Short mmCIF file of C-alpha atoms in Angstrom, two decimals:
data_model
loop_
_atom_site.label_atom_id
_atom_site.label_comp_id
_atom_site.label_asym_id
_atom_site.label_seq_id
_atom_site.Cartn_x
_atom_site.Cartn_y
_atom_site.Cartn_z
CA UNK U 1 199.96 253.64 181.65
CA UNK U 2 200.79 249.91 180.03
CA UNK U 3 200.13 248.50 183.05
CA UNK U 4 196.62 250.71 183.19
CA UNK U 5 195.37 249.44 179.82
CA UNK U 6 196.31 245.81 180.40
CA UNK U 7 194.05 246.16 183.39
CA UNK U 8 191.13 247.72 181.89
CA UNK U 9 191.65 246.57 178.64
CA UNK U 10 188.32 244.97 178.61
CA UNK U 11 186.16 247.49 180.48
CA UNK U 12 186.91 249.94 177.78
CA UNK U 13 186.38 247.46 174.70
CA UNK U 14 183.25 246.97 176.08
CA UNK U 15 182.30 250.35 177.23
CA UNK U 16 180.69 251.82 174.13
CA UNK U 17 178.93 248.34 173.72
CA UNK U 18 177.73 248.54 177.05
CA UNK U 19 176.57 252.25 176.98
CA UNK U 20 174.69 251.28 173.56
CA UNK U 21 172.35 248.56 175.07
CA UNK U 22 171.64 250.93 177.94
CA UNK U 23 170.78 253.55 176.25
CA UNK U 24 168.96 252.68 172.54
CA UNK U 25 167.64 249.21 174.55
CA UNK U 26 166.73 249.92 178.64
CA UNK U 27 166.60 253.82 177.83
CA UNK U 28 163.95 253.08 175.35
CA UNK U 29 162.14 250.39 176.67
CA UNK U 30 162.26 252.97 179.94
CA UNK U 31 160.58 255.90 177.71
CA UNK U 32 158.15 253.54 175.62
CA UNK U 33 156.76 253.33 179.67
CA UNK U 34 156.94 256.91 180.15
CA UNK U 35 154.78 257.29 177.26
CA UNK U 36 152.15 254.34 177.86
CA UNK U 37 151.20 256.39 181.02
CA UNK U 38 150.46 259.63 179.25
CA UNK U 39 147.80 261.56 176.70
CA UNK U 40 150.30 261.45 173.89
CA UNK U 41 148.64 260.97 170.17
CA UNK U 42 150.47 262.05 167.00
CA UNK U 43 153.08 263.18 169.14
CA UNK U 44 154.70 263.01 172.94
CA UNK U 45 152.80 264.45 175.48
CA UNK U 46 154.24 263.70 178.81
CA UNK U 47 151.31 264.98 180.67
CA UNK U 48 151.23 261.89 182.94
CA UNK U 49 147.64 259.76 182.87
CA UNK U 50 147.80 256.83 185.18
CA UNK U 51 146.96 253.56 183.16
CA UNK U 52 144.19 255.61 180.96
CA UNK U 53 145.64 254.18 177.92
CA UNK U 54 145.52 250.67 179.07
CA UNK U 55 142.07 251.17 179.69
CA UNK U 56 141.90 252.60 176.07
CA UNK U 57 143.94 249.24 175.25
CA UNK U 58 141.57 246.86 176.58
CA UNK U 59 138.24 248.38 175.63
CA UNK U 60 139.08 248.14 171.93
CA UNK U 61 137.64 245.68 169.98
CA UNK U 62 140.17 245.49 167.48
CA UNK U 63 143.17 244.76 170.45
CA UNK U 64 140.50 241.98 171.87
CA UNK U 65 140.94 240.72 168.58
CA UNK U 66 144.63 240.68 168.35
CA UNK U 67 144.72 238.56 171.49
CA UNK U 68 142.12 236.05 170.72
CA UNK U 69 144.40 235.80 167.09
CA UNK U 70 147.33 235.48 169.77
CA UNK U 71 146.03 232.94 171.69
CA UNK U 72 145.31 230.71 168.67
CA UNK U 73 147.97 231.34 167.21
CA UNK U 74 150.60 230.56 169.44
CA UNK U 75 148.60 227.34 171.14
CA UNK U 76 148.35 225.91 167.47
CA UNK U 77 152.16 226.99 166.36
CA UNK U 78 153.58 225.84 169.61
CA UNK U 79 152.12 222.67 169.97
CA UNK U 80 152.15 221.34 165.92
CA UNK U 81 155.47 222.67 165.34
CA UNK U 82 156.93 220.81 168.89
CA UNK U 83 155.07 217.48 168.04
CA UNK U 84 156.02 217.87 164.36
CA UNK U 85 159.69 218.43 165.05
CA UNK U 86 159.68 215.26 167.49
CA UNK U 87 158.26 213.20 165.53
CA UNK U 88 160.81 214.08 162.45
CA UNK U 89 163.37 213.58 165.02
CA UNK U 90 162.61 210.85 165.47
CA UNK U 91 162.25 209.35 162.44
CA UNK U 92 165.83 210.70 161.86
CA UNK U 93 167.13 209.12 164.88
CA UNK U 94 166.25 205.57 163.39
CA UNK U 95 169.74 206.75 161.33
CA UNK U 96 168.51 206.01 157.10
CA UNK U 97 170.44 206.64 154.35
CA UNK U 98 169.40 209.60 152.89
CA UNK U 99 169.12 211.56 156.56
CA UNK U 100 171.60 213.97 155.23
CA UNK U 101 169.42 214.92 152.72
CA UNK U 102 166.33 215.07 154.43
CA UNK U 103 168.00 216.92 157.74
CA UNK U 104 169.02 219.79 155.09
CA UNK U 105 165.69 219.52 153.63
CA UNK U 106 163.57 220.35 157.12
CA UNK U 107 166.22 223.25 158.07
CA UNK U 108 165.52 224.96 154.40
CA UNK U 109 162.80 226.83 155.81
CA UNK U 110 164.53 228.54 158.98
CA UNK U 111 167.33 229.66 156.02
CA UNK U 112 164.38 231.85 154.60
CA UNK U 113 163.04 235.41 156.47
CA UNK U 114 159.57 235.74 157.45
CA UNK U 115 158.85 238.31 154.51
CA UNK U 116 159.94 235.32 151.87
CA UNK U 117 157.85 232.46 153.84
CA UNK U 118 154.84 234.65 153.59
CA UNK U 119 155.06 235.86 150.01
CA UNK U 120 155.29 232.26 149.12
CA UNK U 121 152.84 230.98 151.15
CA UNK U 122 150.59 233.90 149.64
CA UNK U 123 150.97 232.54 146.10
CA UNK U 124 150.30 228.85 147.29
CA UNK U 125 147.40 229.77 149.30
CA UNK U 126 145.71 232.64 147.19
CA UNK U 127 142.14 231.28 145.51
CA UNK U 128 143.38 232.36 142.07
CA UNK U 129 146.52 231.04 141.68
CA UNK U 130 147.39 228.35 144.44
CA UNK U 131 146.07 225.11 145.52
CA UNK U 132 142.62 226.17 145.10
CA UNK U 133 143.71 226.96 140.97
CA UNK U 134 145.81 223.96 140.75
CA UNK U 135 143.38 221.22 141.85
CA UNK U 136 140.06 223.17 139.99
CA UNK U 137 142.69 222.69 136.96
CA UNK U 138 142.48 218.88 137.29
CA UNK U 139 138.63 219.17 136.63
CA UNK U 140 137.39 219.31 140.64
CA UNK U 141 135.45 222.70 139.65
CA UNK U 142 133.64 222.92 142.56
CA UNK U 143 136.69 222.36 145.29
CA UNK U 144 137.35 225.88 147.29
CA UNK U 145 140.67 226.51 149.99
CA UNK U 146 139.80 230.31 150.60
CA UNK U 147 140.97 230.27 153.82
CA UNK U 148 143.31 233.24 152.70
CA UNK U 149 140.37 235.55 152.20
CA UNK U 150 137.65 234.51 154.65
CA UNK U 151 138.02 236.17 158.25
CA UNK U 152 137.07 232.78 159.97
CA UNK U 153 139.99 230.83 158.69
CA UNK U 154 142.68 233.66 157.61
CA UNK U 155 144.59 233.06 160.87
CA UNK U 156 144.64 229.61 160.24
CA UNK U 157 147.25 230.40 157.10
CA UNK U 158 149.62 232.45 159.34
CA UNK U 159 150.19 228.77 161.74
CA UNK U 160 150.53 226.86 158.51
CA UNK U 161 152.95 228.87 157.01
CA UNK U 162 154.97 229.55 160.70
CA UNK U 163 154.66 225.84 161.38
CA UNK U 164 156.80 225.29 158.06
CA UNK U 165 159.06 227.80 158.72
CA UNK U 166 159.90 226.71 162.29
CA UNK U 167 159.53 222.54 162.92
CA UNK U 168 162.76 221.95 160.97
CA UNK U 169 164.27 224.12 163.95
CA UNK U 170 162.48 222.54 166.45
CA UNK U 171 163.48 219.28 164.73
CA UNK U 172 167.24 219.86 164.91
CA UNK U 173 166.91 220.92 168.64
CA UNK U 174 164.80 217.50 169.30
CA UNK U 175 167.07 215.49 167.10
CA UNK U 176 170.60 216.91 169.35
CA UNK U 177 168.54 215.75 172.66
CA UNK U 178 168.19 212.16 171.23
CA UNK U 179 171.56 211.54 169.64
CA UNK U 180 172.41 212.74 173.56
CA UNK U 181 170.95 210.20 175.10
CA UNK U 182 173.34 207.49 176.44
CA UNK U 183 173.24 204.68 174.34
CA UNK U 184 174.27 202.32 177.16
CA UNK U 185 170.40 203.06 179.01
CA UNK U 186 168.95 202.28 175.66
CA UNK U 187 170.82 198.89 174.88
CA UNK U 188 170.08 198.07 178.40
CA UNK U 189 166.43 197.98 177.75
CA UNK U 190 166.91 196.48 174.39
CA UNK U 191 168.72 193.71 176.19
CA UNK U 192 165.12 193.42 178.81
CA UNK U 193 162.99 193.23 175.41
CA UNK U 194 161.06 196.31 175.93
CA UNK U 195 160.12 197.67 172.57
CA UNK U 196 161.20 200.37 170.88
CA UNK U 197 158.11 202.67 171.38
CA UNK U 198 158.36 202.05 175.16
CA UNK U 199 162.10 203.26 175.64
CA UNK U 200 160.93 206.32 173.56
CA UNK U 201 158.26 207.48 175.79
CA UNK U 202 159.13 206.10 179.05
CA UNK U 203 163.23 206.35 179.00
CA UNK U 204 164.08 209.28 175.43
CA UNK U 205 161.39 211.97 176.08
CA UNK U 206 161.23 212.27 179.49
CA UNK U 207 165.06 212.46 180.03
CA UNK U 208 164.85 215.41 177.12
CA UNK U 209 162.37 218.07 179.59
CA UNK U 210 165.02 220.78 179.19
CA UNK U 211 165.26 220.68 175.61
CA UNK U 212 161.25 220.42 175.59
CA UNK U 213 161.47 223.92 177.90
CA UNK U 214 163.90 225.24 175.65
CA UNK U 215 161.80 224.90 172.32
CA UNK U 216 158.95 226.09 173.94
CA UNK U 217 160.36 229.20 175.13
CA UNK U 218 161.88 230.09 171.29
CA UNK U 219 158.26 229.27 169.78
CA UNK U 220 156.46 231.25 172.41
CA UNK U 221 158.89 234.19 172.29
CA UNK U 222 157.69 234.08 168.10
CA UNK U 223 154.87 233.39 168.41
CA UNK U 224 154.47 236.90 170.94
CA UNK U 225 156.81 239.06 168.22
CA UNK U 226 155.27 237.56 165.11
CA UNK U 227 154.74 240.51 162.51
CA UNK U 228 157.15 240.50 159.36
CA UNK U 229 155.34 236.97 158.66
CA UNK U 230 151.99 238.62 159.05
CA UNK U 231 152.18 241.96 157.08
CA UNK U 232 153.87 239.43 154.30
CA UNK U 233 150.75 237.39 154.62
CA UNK U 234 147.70 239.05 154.64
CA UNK U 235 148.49 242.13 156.05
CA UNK U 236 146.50 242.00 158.99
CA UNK U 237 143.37 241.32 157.24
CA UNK U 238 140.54 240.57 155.64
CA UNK U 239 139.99 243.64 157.51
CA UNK U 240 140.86 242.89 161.70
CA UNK U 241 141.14 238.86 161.28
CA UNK U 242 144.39 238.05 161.60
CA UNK U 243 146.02 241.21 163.67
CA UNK U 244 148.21 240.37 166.49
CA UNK U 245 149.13 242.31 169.00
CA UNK U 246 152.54 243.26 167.15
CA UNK U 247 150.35 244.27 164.09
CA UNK U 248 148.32 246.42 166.24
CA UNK U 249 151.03 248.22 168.09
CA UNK U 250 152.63 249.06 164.16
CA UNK U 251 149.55 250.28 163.20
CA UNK U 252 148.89 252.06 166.13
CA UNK U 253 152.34 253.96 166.01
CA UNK U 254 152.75 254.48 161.84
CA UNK U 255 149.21 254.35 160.68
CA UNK U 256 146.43 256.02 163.03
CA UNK U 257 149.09 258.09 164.87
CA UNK U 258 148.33 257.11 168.24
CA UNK U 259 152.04 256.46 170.05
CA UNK U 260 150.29 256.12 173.31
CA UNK U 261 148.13 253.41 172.36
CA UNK U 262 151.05 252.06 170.55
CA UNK U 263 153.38 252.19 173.67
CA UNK U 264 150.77 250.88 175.94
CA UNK U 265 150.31 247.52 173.73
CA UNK U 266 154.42 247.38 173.22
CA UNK U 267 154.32 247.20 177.58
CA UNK U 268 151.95 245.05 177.16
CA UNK U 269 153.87 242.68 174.92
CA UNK U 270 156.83 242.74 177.01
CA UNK U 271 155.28 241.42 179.71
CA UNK U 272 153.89 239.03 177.99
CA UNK U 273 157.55 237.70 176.90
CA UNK U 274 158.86 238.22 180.51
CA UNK U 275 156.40 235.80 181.86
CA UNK U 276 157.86 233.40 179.83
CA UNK U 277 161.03 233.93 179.80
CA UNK U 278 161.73 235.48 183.30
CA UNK U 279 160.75 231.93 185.15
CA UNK U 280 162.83 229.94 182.90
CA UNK U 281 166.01 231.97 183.45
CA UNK U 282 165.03 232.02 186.73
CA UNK U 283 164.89 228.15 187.03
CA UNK U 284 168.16 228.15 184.78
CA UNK U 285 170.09 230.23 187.30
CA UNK U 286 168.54 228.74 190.29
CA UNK U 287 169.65 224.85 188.72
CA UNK U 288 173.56 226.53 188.22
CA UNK U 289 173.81 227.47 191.65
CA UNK U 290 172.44 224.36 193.28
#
């Protein structure tokens, strides 16, 4: 029996474990399917409908919406935060004084949940008591920064305040791949006289590609699930302008009970993060093995 247990030992720690994910995770994501391809409404029907609710899902308005938002969202987020964070890395690579500080300063934000970054941003950004207050109160009267309350510029708020939450992250990713670099390649082309800019772009960055995949792949895959930072936000609104497709499934599934149509834009957003993450897995797997 000793013998038995030393054997198995681990199979049976990590049974229940195991039987957990496959269940509350793959069973789940296997019946949230199931459901995306039937009439259900308030509750499960599991009268089987092809892809009607897809159709459903892409004649809406409001889900057209959502993906525009999506698409501007996550182009703007992904490519400030990554050129942000590089460029604070930098900065911190040229090793000051006072980098402790700073380094702790830029990570503050990823410290903080979503729900907190939005309240705050919220206050800063709201007409009557932010920036907008604040500078009026130095006698500009006639200077406006609604963007948190007009529908062409809400979504706008939700990269700025995203972008602060997340380039310190980035940053400290960025900031590992330089102080990885071998210094012998650098002083080497030092020693030629090529300046300092050069050896960043033509020797640093390009040697860095996997950490430049890497950060890229964590923004995109929040940028795809962003929600707590929205509903903190604005809450969707003014009335459609900033939903995102995560907003819209919530809504969907809590507010107009209609799981289907929830279900169908859940499948929907899980493809969208397999696309992105599938290849680079792939690629990841594919570079072990060779």
């Amino acid at each position: 029996m000793s013998d038995w247990l030393e054997s198995h030992l681990p199979k049976v720690v990590l049974a229940p474990s195991f039987v957990a994910v496959l269940v509350f995770v793959y069973g789940f994501i296997g019946w949230t399917a199931w459901i995306s391809l039937t009439r259900s409404k308030l509750l499960p029907n599991y009268a089987l409908d092809g892809f009607g609710q897809y159709g459903r899902l892409f004649a809406s308005p409001r889900w057209d919406t959502a993906l525009h938002n999506l698409f501007v969202f996550g182009a703007l987020f992904i490519g400030i935060a990554m050129v942000l964070g590089l460029v604070l890395a930098i900065l911190l690579d040229q090793k000051i004084r006072t980098e402790g500080a700073l380094r702790t300063i830029y990570l503050y934000p990823m410290a903080l949940s979503m729900i907190v970054t939005g309240t705050a941003w919220k206050w800063i950004l709201n007409p009557g008591l932010g920036i907008e207050a604040m500078v009026r109160g130095w006698g500009f009267e006639t200077f406006t920064f609604d963007w948190l309350v007009n529908p062409d510029y809400a979504i706008y708020t939700i990269v700025l305040a995203a972008i602060w939450q997340s380039s310190g992250f980035v940053m400290a990713l960025f900031l590992a791949g330089l102080r990885s670099v071998d210094g012998e390649i650098i002083k080497a082309a030092q020693v030629d006289g090529i300046p300092t800019w050069r050896i960043y772009t033509a020797i640093i960055i390009p040697s860095m590609a996997p950490i430049f995949l890497s950060a890229f792949i964590v923004l995109a895959h929040l940028s795809v699930k962003s929600f707590d930072l929205v509903i903190a936000l604005t809450g969707g609104g003014p009335g459609y302008a900033t939903d995102l497709p995560a907003t819209y499934m919530y809504a969907m599934a809590f507010s107009r009970g209609d799981i289907g149509q929830a279900a169908s834009s859940a499948m929907i957003m899980m493809l969208v993060v397999f696309a992105i993450v599938v290849p680079y897995l792939y690629s990841e797997l594919r570079a072990k093995h060779d």
